[in-house]
Amino acid sequence: MNPKAYLRRNIKRRVALGHPWIYDNEIQSCDSVDDGQIVDVFTSSDQFLGRGYFNSLSTIRIRLLTRKNIEINGAFFREKILRAFNKKKALLNNGDSLRVVFGEADGLPGMIVDKFADFLVVQFNTLGIYTFRREIVDVLLELFSPKGIYEKSEGSSLEKEGLVQTGEWLAGDGPILIPFNIDGLRFLADMKGQKTGFFLDQRENAMKLAFLSNDRFVIDLFSYTGNFAFHCLNYGARSVVLVDISERALEVSEEIAKMNGFEHKCEFVKANAFDYLRNGDISKADIVIIDPPAMAKNTSSKSSALRGYKELNLRGIKNLRNDRVLATSSCTQIVSEEDWLKCINEAFADSKKLGTLIYRGGQPLDHPEVSSIFETKYLKFRVFSVHNIAEL
Ligand SMILES: C[S@@+](CC[C@H](N)C(=O)[O-])C[C@H]1O[C@@H](n2cnc3c(N)ncnc32)[C@H](O)[C@@H]1O
């Protein structure tokens, strides 16, 4: 029997409608339970609501794994992971890589699994999911027969869960730079790089933008390992400049450029993109890409994030010549699409220019957004052609 937690009388609509998080102030009473342990959650009228894991260190006290009265074990994880993969595997028609599990959006709070060719990269971002890592690794070995499973859990939220940063092979072995393919391009997922090693969430946006890039000169700001830049070269871009503050990301980009035979068409610039946007080079570009990292983690930093978006886009728009293209993105979850678009519209107005929207993108189907779990929606992407007012 699992320990029991009872919710306050007026159960939050959010929980009733499928959101898996239960905050500390929503719990009326709880049996003695260890952090990371499974608890059964009941309404105040003793109705079973679901089963999840508990952590007293987090204000999200319980994350529900299921609304059914079933045991949380290897078979449970097998069923959930397989269900998530089956919804997404058609994406493998265009490469050998995809996000197998996207946490809450796939019913597995705290857990990320990316497949890069024959390897898997996992993140256990909560203590509760970390507690099941052996069962999860066994299931992944059985379902995917990978050559290796690498754990790459990092970020400040781990500490709040009582976890430590981890980067190691949990099963098998493999290279630190894992080669994989997307859309006929060869890439490397960097186990010493950011997140799971590659931003799979931007690959479709990069492909769409690439359709516009034939014979164009492209500046890829916040390039990481060149997802956007190399997609553009793949579709005929004349040349690209990759700008990132991370030396390592640029070194890996150079490797990727060589693997694809693009090295003569690339320039790699280590710079702060805010500064780079101030210099005159943007005015030579046909396409400018602005894909900064998340700029705020909580509501208190939201307004500075909005200022950052306005400034980046303003500098891009001001300096682009007539009829050139701005591709812009935001992955800050707490900045809504509406607020972000408002910043961009203001940037057009302040520059006395017009933006014609030519592509509206978001998350690919292996990073699903769930209707009542608004935290699963985070990625915004727009492509505009930029015009002087007199010349539309
Ligand atoms: C969201 S990632 C970009 C992902 C990339 N566009 C892709 O599709 O793979 C953000 C990148 O911005 C870089 N970065 C962070 N702050 C920066 C700054 N001030 N100037 C330039 N690059 C920065 C990080 O090193 C990281 O590579």
GROMACS .gro file of C-alpha atoms and ligand atoms in nm:
model
  419
    1MET     CA    1   0.000   0.000   0.000
    2ASN     CA    2   0.131   0.342  -0.093
    3PRO     CA    3   0.114   0.635   0.150
    4LYS     CA    4  -0.190   0.858   0.092
    5ALA     CA    5  -0.222   1.230   0.032
    6TYR     CA    6  -0.555   1.412   0.058
    7LEU     CA    7  -0.623   1.730  -0.133
    8ARG     CA    8  -0.805   2.034   0.005
    9ARG     CA    9  -1.178   2.047  -0.042
   10ASN     CA   10  -1.198   2.265  -0.347
   11ILE     CA   11  -0.980   2.065  -0.576
   12LYS     CA   12  -0.819   2.285  -0.835
   13ARG     CA   13  -0.975   2.276  -1.180
   14ARG     CA   14  -0.624   2.242  -1.320
   15VAL     CA   15  -0.572   1.905  -1.147
   16ALA     CA   16  -0.920   1.782  -1.229
   17LEU     CA   17  -0.865   1.867  -1.597
   18GLY     CA   18  -0.550   1.659  -1.632
   19HIS     CA   19  -0.260   1.872  -1.508
   20PRO     CA   20  -0.018   1.641  -1.323
   21TRP     CA   21   0.122   1.889  -1.069
   22ILE     CA   22  -0.002   1.922  -0.713
   23TYR     CA   23   0.142   2.214  -0.519
   24ASP     CA   24   0.223   2.210  -0.147
   25ASN     CA   25  -0.071   2.442  -0.066
   26GLU     CA   26  -0.321   2.211  -0.237
   27ILE     CA   27  -0.259   1.925   0.005
   28GLN     CA   28  -0.478   1.895   0.316
   29SER     CA   29  -0.295   1.603   0.474
   30CYS     CA   30  -0.038   1.343   0.384
   31ASP     CA   31   0.091   1.018   0.541
   32SER     CA   32   0.458   1.003   0.628
   33VAL     CA   33   0.638   0.967   0.295
   34ASP     CA   34   1.000   0.980   0.179
   35ASP     CA   35   1.108   1.218  -0.094
   36GLY     CA   36   1.090   1.040  -0.429
   37GLN     CA   37   0.839   0.785  -0.303
   38ILE     CA   38   0.510   0.699  -0.476
   39VAL     CA   39   0.192   0.834  -0.311
   40ASP     CA   40  -0.176   0.780  -0.383
   41VAL     CA   41  -0.371   1.102  -0.414
   42PHE     CA   42  -0.732   1.138  -0.301
   43THR     CA   43  -0.990   1.413  -0.303
   44SER     CA   44  -1.120   1.534   0.035
   45SER     CA   45  -1.420   1.303  -0.019
   46ASP     CA   46  -1.187   1.003  -0.044
   47GLN     CA   47  -1.207   0.957  -0.421
   48PHE     CA   48  -0.891   0.816  -0.578
   49LEU     CA   49  -0.745   1.081  -0.810
   50GLY     CA   50  -0.416   0.932  -0.919
   51ARG     CA   51  -0.070   0.807  -0.831
   52GLY     CA   52   0.251   1.002  -0.846
   53TYR     CA   53   0.578   1.078  -0.679
   54PHE     CA   54   0.636   1.306  -0.381
   55ASN     CA   55   0.914   1.554  -0.303
   56SER     CA   56   0.903   1.778   0.005
   57LEU     CA   57   1.192   1.986  -0.138
   58SER     CA   58   0.979   2.110  -0.428
   59THR     CA   59   0.674   2.339  -0.415
   60ILE     CA   60   0.538   2.098  -0.675
   61ARG     CA   61   0.490   1.844  -0.398
   62ILE     CA   62   0.345   1.564  -0.612
   63ARG     CA   63   0.366   1.491  -0.984
   64LEU     CA   64   0.105   1.244  -1.100
   65LEU     CA   65   0.223   0.960  -1.323
   66THR     CA   66  -0.119   0.804  -1.371
   67ARG     CA   67  -0.488   0.852  -1.296
   68LYS     CA   68  -0.531   0.473  -1.286
   69ASN     CA   69  -0.494   0.236  -0.994
   70ILE     CA   70  -0.195   0.056  -1.143
   71GLU     CA   71   0.149  -0.025  -1.007
   72ILE     CA   72   0.438   0.204  -1.102
   73ASN     CA   73   0.703  -0.041  -1.220
   74GLY     CA   74   0.901  -0.140  -1.528
   75ALA     CA   75   0.585  -0.253  -1.711
   76PHE     CA   76   0.425   0.086  -1.644
   77PHE     CA   77   0.721   0.275  -1.792
   78ARG     CA   78   0.740   0.032  -2.085
   79GLU     CA   79   0.379   0.100  -2.178
   80LYS     CA   80   0.411   0.478  -2.150
   81ILE     CA   81   0.741   0.503  -2.340
   82LEU     CA   82   0.616   0.276  -2.617
   83ARG     CA   83   0.294   0.477  -2.650
   84ALA     CA   84   0.490   0.801  -2.678
   85PHE     CA   85   0.730   0.653  -2.935
   86ASN     CA   86   0.451   0.506  -3.148
   87LYS     CA   87   0.292   0.850  -3.183
   88LYS     CA   88   0.616   0.997  -3.310
   89LYS     CA   89   0.808   0.732  -3.497
   90ALA     CA   90   0.688   0.847  -3.840
   91LEU     CA   91   0.937   1.132  -3.797
   92LEU     CA   92   1.211   0.876  -3.847
   93ASN     CA   93   1.122   0.884  -4.218
   94ASN     CA   94   1.323   1.203  -4.232
   95GLY     CA   95   1.625   1.108  -4.023
   96ASP     CA   96   1.731   0.873  -3.749
   97SER     CA   97   1.664   1.095  -3.448
   98LEU     CA   98   1.374   1.225  -3.243
   99ARG     CA   99   1.253   1.307  -2.892
  100VAL     CA  100   1.105   0.982  -2.763
  101VAL     CA  101   0.978   1.121  -2.431
  102PHE     CA  102   0.893   1.485  -2.360
  103GLY     CA  103   0.820   1.482  -1.987
  104GLU     CA  104   0.474   1.594  -1.878
  105ALA     CA  105   0.355   1.612  -2.240
  106ASP     CA  106   0.404   1.235  -2.272
  107GLY     CA  107   0.264   1.156  -1.927
  108LEU     CA  108   0.610   1.108  -1.774
  109PRO     CA  109   0.684   1.417  -1.560
  110GLY     CA  110   1.052   1.495  -1.518
  111MET     CA  111   1.179   1.264  -1.790
  112ILE     CA  112   1.332   1.339  -2.130
  113VAL     CA  113   1.460   1.080  -2.377
  114ASP     CA  114   1.618   1.179  -2.708
  115LYS     CA  115   1.722   0.924  -2.966
  116PHE     CA  116   2.025   1.014  -3.177
  117ALA     CA  117   2.080   0.736  -3.432
  118ASP     CA  118   2.171   0.423  -3.228
  119PHE     CA  119   2.211   0.609  -2.898
  120LEU     CA  120   1.974   0.745  -2.635
  121VAL     CA  121   2.029   1.052  -2.419
  122VAL     CA  122   1.816   1.076  -2.104
  123GLN     CA  123   1.747   1.345  -1.849
  124PHE     CA  124   1.602   1.266  -1.508
  125ASN     CA  125   1.498   1.609  -1.389
  126THR     CA  126   1.309   1.514  -1.074
  127LEU     CA  127   1.393   1.294  -0.777
  128GLY     CA  128   1.078   1.086  -0.828
  129ILE     CA  129   1.168   0.987  -1.183
  130TYR     CA  130   1.536   0.945  -1.092
  131THR     CA  131   1.428   0.687  -0.830
  132PHE     CA  132   1.308   0.465  -1.119
  133ARG     CA  133   1.616   0.509  -1.338
  134ARG     CA  134   1.718   0.141  -1.328
  135GLU     CA  135   1.373   0.024  -1.438
  136ILE     CA  136   1.363   0.295  -1.707
  137VAL     CA  137   1.709   0.206  -1.843
  138ASP     CA  138   1.611  -0.163  -1.861
  139VAL     CA  139   1.297  -0.074  -2.055
  140LEU     CA  140   1.490   0.152  -2.294
  141LEU     CA  141   1.743  -0.126  -2.355
  142GLU     CA  142   1.463  -0.371  -2.430
  143LEU     CA  143   1.262  -0.139  -2.658
  144PHE     CA  144   1.540   0.030  -2.857
  145SER     CA  145   1.850  -0.195  -2.823
  146PRO     CA  146   2.069   0.119  -2.825
  147LYS     CA  147   2.448   0.102  -2.843
  148GLY     CA  148   2.456   0.329  -2.540
  149ILE     CA  149   2.238   0.529  -2.303
  150TYR     CA  150   2.390   0.854  -2.178
  151GLU     CA  151   2.248   1.045  -1.883
  152LYS     CA  152   2.285   1.420  -1.928
  153SER     CA  153   2.090   1.574  -1.642
  154GLU     CA  154   2.183   1.933  -1.566
  155GLY     CA  155   2.047   2.275  -1.479
  156SER     CA  156   1.964   2.470  -1.165
  157SER     CA  157   1.630   2.293  -1.114
  158LEU     CA  158   1.812   1.968  -1.027
  159GLU     CA  159   1.946   2.118  -0.706
  160LYS     CA  160   1.595   2.215  -0.599
  161GLU     CA  161   1.500   1.848  -0.639
  162GLY     CA  162   1.794   1.732  -0.429
  163LEU     CA  163   1.974   1.590  -0.735
  164VAL     CA  164   2.322   1.651  -0.873
  165GLN     CA  165   2.434   1.719  -1.226
  166THR     CA  166   2.518   1.395  -1.411
  167GLY     CA  167   2.692   1.320  -1.738
  168GLU     CA  168   2.776   0.952  -1.785
  169TRP     CA  169   2.698   0.637  -1.978
  170LEU     CA  170   2.431   0.440  -1.790
  171ALA     CA  171   2.448   0.151  -2.033
  172GLY     CA  172   2.682   0.060  -2.317
  173ASP     CA  173   2.924   0.319  -2.441
  174GLY     CA  174   2.966   0.571  -2.719
  175PRO     CA  175   3.136   0.886  -2.843
  176ILE     CA  176   3.110   1.226  -2.676
  177LEU     CA  177   3.003   1.360  -3.017
  178ILE     CA  178   2.726   1.131  -3.136
  179PRO     CA  179   2.675   1.142  -3.516
  180PHE     CA  180   2.318   1.138  -3.645
  181ASN     CA  181   2.118   1.236  -3.955
  182ILE     CA  182   1.830   1.475  -4.021
  183ASP     CA  183   1.690   1.563  -4.360
  184GLY     CA  184   1.998   1.431  -4.540
  185LEU     CA  185   2.235   1.630  -4.319
  186ARG     CA  186   2.491   1.489  -4.078
  187PHE     CA  187   2.498   1.640  -3.728
  188LEU     CA  188   2.668   1.573  -3.393
  189ALA     CA  189   2.494   1.562  -3.056
  190ASP     CA  190   2.749   1.691  -2.806
  191MET     CA  191   2.748   1.510  -2.471
  192LYS     CA  192   2.959   1.796  -2.334
  193GLY     CA  193   2.727   2.053  -2.493
  194GLN     CA  194   2.392   2.204  -2.402
  195LYS     CA  195   2.069   2.027  -2.301
  196THR     CA  196   2.065   1.677  -2.453
  197GLY     CA  197   2.342   1.774  -2.695
  198PHE     CA  198   2.129   1.907  -2.982
  199PHE     CA  199   1.812   2.119  -3.011
  200LEU     CA  200   1.586   1.870  -3.187
  201ASP     CA  201   1.292   2.105  -3.130
  202GLN     CA  202   1.418   2.350  -3.394
  203ARG     CA  203   1.488   2.105  -3.675
  204GLU     CA  204   1.155   2.149  -3.857
  205ASN     CA  205   1.165   2.527  -3.825
  206ALA     CA  206   1.517   2.516  -3.970
  207MET     CA  207   1.397   2.302  -4.260
  208LYS     CA  208   1.111   2.539  -4.336
  209LEU     CA  209   1.338   2.844  -4.325
  210ALA     CA  210   1.587   2.664  -4.547
  211PHE     CA  211   1.334   2.667  -4.835
  212LEU     CA  212   1.396   3.043  -4.858
  213SER     CA  213   1.772   3.023  -4.853
  214ASN     CA  214   1.880   2.935  -5.206
  215ASP     CA  215   2.171   3.160  -5.305
  216ARG     CA  216   2.122   3.369  -4.989
  217PHE     CA  217   2.376   3.501  -4.739
  218VAL     CA  218   2.262   3.390  -4.393
  219ILE     CA  219   2.362   3.510  -4.044
  220ASP     CA  220   2.271   3.256  -3.777
  221LEU     CA  221   2.276   3.428  -3.437
  222PHE     CA  222   2.279   3.206  -3.126
  223SER     CA  223   2.376   2.930  -3.367
  224TYR     CA  224   2.477   2.659  -3.114
  225THR     CA  225   2.606   2.381  -3.345
  226GLY     CA  226   2.453   2.526  -3.660
  227ASN     CA  227   2.116   2.359  -3.702
  228PHE     CA  228   1.971   2.660  -3.889
  229ALA     CA  229   2.291   2.747  -4.075
  230PHE     CA  230   2.351   2.396  -4.209
  231HIS     CA  231   1.989   2.344  -4.308
  232CYS     CA  232   2.017   2.665  -4.510
  233LEU     CA  233   2.340   2.548  -4.676
  234ASN     CA  234   2.172   2.217  -4.754
  235TYR     CA  235   1.905   2.407  -4.949
  236GLY     CA  236   2.156   2.614  -5.143
  237ALA     CA  237   2.253   2.913  -4.924
  238ARG     CA  238   2.557   3.091  -5.068
  239SER     CA  239   2.733   3.129  -4.734
  240VAL     CA  240   2.659   3.145  -4.363
  241VAL     CA  241   2.800   3.316  -4.055
  242LEU     CA  242   2.748   3.131  -3.729
  243VAL     CA  243   2.758   3.350  -3.418
  244ASP     CA  244   2.760   3.202  -3.070
  245ILE     CA  245   2.915   3.291  -2.735
  246SER     CA  246   3.018   2.930  -2.673
  247GLU     CA  247   3.359   2.834  -2.805
  248ARG     CA  248   3.272   2.467  -2.775
  249ALA     CA  249   2.950   2.504  -2.976
  250LEU     CA  250   3.149   2.670  -3.255
  251GLU     CA  251   3.419   2.400  -3.248
  252VAL     CA  252   3.153   2.132  -3.287
  253SER     CA  253   2.992   2.340  -3.566
  254GLU     CA  254   3.323   2.334  -3.752
  255GLU     CA  255   3.329   1.954  -3.726
  256ILE     CA  256   2.974   1.936  -3.860
  257ALA     CA  257   3.059   2.173  -4.145
  258LYS     CA  258   3.347   1.943  -4.249
  259MET     CA  259   3.130   1.631  -4.226
  260ASN     CA  260   2.887   1.789  -4.474
  261GLY     CA  261   3.147   1.948  -4.702
  262PHE     CA  262   3.034   2.301  -4.608
  263GLU     CA  263   3.355   2.432  -4.449
  264HIS     CA  264   3.432   2.674  -4.735
  265LYS     CA  265   3.093   2.840  -4.704
  266CYS     CA  266   3.105   2.905  -4.329
  267GLU     CA  267   3.244   3.170  -4.100
  268PHE     CA  268   3.245   3.101  -3.726
  269VAL     CA  269   3.229   3.401  -3.496
  270LYS     CA  270   3.259   3.384  -3.119
  271ALA     CA  271   3.066   3.687  -3.001
  272ASN     CA  272   2.785   3.816  -2.788
  273ALA     CA  273   2.495   3.827  -3.034
  274PHE     CA  274   2.363   4.149  -2.877
  275ASP     CA  275   2.695   4.317  -2.965
  276TYR     CA  276   2.714   4.154  -3.306
  277LEU     CA  277   2.373   4.297  -3.392
  278ARG     CA  278   2.509   4.644  -3.318
  279ASN     CA  279   2.780   4.627  -3.583
  280GLY     CA  280   2.712   4.684  -3.949
  281ASP     CA  281   2.740   4.326  -4.077
  282ILE     CA  282   2.371   4.250  -4.047
  283SER     CA  283   2.301   4.490  -4.332
  284LYS     CA  284   2.480   4.254  -4.572
  285ALA     CA  285   2.258   3.958  -4.480
  286ASP     CA  286   1.967   3.822  -4.680
  287ILE     CA  287   1.843   3.617  -4.384
  288VAL     CA  288   1.906   3.680  -4.013
  289ILE     CA  289   1.816   3.417  -3.755
  290ILE     CA  290   1.765   3.512  -3.389
  291ASP     CA  291   1.725   3.209  -3.161
  292PRO     CA  292   1.835   3.311  -2.809
  293PRO     CA  293   1.834   3.078  -2.507
  294ALA     CA  294   1.546   3.095  -2.259
  295MET     CA  295   1.560   3.443  -2.111
  296ALA     CA  296   1.351   3.401  -1.794
  297LYS     CA  297   1.269   3.118  -1.557
  298ASN     CA  298   1.009   3.289  -1.339
  299THR     CA  299   0.759   3.572  -1.354
  300SER     CA  300   0.997   3.814  -1.180
  301SER     CA  301   1.239   3.803  -1.475
  302LYS     CA  302   0.966   3.810  -1.741
  303SER     CA  303   0.980   4.182  -1.805
  304SER     CA  304   1.357   4.177  -1.858
  305ALA     CA  305   1.309   3.887  -2.102
  306LEU     CA  306   1.055   4.095  -2.297
  307ARG     CA  307   1.302   4.385  -2.308
  308GLY     CA  308   1.567   4.144  -2.437
  309TYR     CA  309   1.339   4.017  -2.715
  310LYS     CA  310   1.245   4.369  -2.813
  311GLU     CA  311   1.609   4.477  -2.828
  312LEU     CA  312   1.729   4.177  -3.030
  313ASN     CA  313   1.450   4.202  -3.284
  314LEU     CA  314   1.473   4.580  -3.305
  315ARG     CA  315   1.843   4.563  -3.387
  316GLY     CA  316   1.783   4.293  -3.647
  317ILE     CA  317   1.492   4.471  -3.814
  318LYS     CA  318   1.660   4.814  -3.815
  319ASN     CA  319   1.971   4.685  -3.986
  320LEU     CA  320   1.817   4.452  -4.243
  321ARG     CA  321   1.782   4.587  -4.595
  322ASN     CA  322   1.447   4.607  -4.772
  323ASP     CA  323   1.283   4.269  -4.856
  324ARG     CA  324   1.531   4.070  -4.648
  325VAL     CA  325   1.424   3.799  -4.403
  326LEU     CA  326   1.411   3.787  -4.024
  327ALA     CA  327   1.362   3.444  -3.862
  328THR     CA  328   1.301   3.486  -3.492
  329SER     CA  329   1.228   3.252  -3.206
  330SER     CA  330   1.158   3.232  -2.835
  331CYS     CA  331   1.188   2.925  -2.613
  332THR     CA  332   1.104   3.109  -2.291
  333GLN     CA  333   0.808   2.915  -2.155
  334ILE     CA  334   0.679   3.188  -1.926
  335VAL     CA  335   0.674   3.444  -2.210
  336SER     CA  336   0.348   3.389  -2.395
  337GLU     CA  337   0.327   3.392  -2.772
  338GLU     CA  338   0.107   3.699  -2.749
  339ASP     CA  339   0.357   3.898  -2.539
  340TRP     CA  340   0.648   3.792  -2.756
  341LEU     CA  341   0.469   3.890  -3.078
  342LYS     CA  342   0.385   4.223  -2.920
  343CYS     CA  343   0.759   4.286  -2.869
  344ILE     CA  344   0.825   4.203  -3.232
  345ASN     CA  345   0.544   4.428  -3.354
  346GLU     CA  346   0.681   4.709  -3.140
  347ALA     CA  347   1.027   4.647  -3.286
  348PHE     CA  348   0.883   4.684  -3.639
  349ALA     CA  349   0.698   5.001  -3.541
  350ASP     CA  350   1.001   5.156  -3.367
  351SER     CA  351   1.213   5.079  -3.676
  352LYS     CA  352   0.945   5.236  -3.899
  353LYS     CA  353   0.935   4.916  -4.101
  354LEU     CA  354   0.675   4.654  -4.189
  355GLY     CA  355   0.697   4.279  -4.135
  356THR     CA  356   0.514   4.041  -4.367
  357LEU     CA  357   0.464   3.711  -4.191
  358ILE     CA  358   0.579   3.434  -4.422
  359TYR     CA  359   0.599   3.138  -4.185
  360ARG     CA  360   0.451   3.057  -3.845
  361GLY     CA  361   0.617   2.767  -3.663
  362GLY     CA  362   0.628   2.611  -3.319
  363GLN     CA  363   0.704   2.273  -3.168
  364PRO     CA  364   0.742   1.958  -3.379
  365LEU     CA  365   0.518   1.661  -3.309
  366ASP     CA  366   0.777   1.488  -3.092
  367HIS     CA  367   0.757   1.789  -2.853
  368PRO     CA  368   0.377   1.796  -2.815
  369GLU     CA  369   0.176   2.068  -2.641
  370VAL     CA  370  -0.101   1.942  -2.416
  371SER     CA  371  -0.419   2.149  -2.388
  372SER     CA  372  -0.448   2.182  -2.011
  373ILE     CA  373  -0.076   2.159  -1.933
  374PHE     CA  374   0.025   2.504  -2.051
  375GLU     CA  375   0.388   2.454  -1.941
  376THR     CA  376   0.431   2.211  -2.233
  377LYS     CA  377   0.399   2.503  -2.478
  378TYR     CA  378   0.718   2.702  -2.501
  379LEU     CA  379   0.860   2.732  -2.852
  380LYS     CA  380   0.761   3.020  -3.079
  381PHE     CA  381   0.899   3.076  -3.428
  382ARG     CA  382   0.816   3.331  -3.697
  383VAL     CA  383   0.967   3.428  -4.029
  384PHE     CA  384   0.905   3.778  -4.162
  385SER     CA  385   1.013   3.957  -4.471
  386VAL     CA  386   1.113   4.306  -4.368
  387HIS     CA  387   1.009   4.611  -4.571
  388ASN     CA  388   1.060   4.981  -4.563
  389ILE     CA  389   0.714   5.136  -4.530
  390ALA     CA  390   0.735   5.310  -4.865
  391GLU     CA  391   0.839   4.994  -5.044
  392LEU     CA  392   0.588   4.724  -4.950
  393LIG     C1  393   1.853   2.801  -2.792
  393LIG     S1  394   2.024   2.779  -2.825
  393LIG     C2  395   2.028   2.798  -2.999
  393LIG     C3  396   1.991   2.674  -3.072
  393LIG     C4  397   2.026   2.674  -3.219
  393LIG     N1  398   1.972   2.788  -3.289
  393LIG     C5  399   1.980   2.545  -3.282
  393LIG     O1  400   1.880   2.547  -3.357
  393LIG     O2  401   2.044   2.442  -3.257
  393LIG     C6  402   2.096   2.928  -2.770
  393LIG     C7  403   2.244   2.945  -2.802
  393LIG     O3  404   2.277   3.078  -2.766
  393LIG     C8  405   2.409   3.081  -2.716
  393LIG     N2  406   2.420   3.207  -2.641
  393LIG     C9  407   2.375   3.236  -2.516
  393LIG     N3  408   2.393   3.367  -2.490
  393LIG    C10  409   2.450   3.423  -2.600
  393LIG    C11  410   2.490   3.553  -2.637
  393LIG     N4  411   2.473   3.655  -2.553
  393LIG     N5  412   2.545   3.574  -2.757
  393LIG    C12  413   2.562   3.470  -2.843
  393LIG     N6  414   2.525   3.345  -2.816
  393LIG    C13  415   2.469   3.320  -2.696
  393LIG    C14  416   2.425   2.954  -2.640
  393LIG     O4  417   2.562   2.918  -2.633
  393LIG    C15  418   2.341   2.858  -2.728
  393LIG     O5  419   2.425   2.795  -2.819
   0.00000   0.00000   0.00000
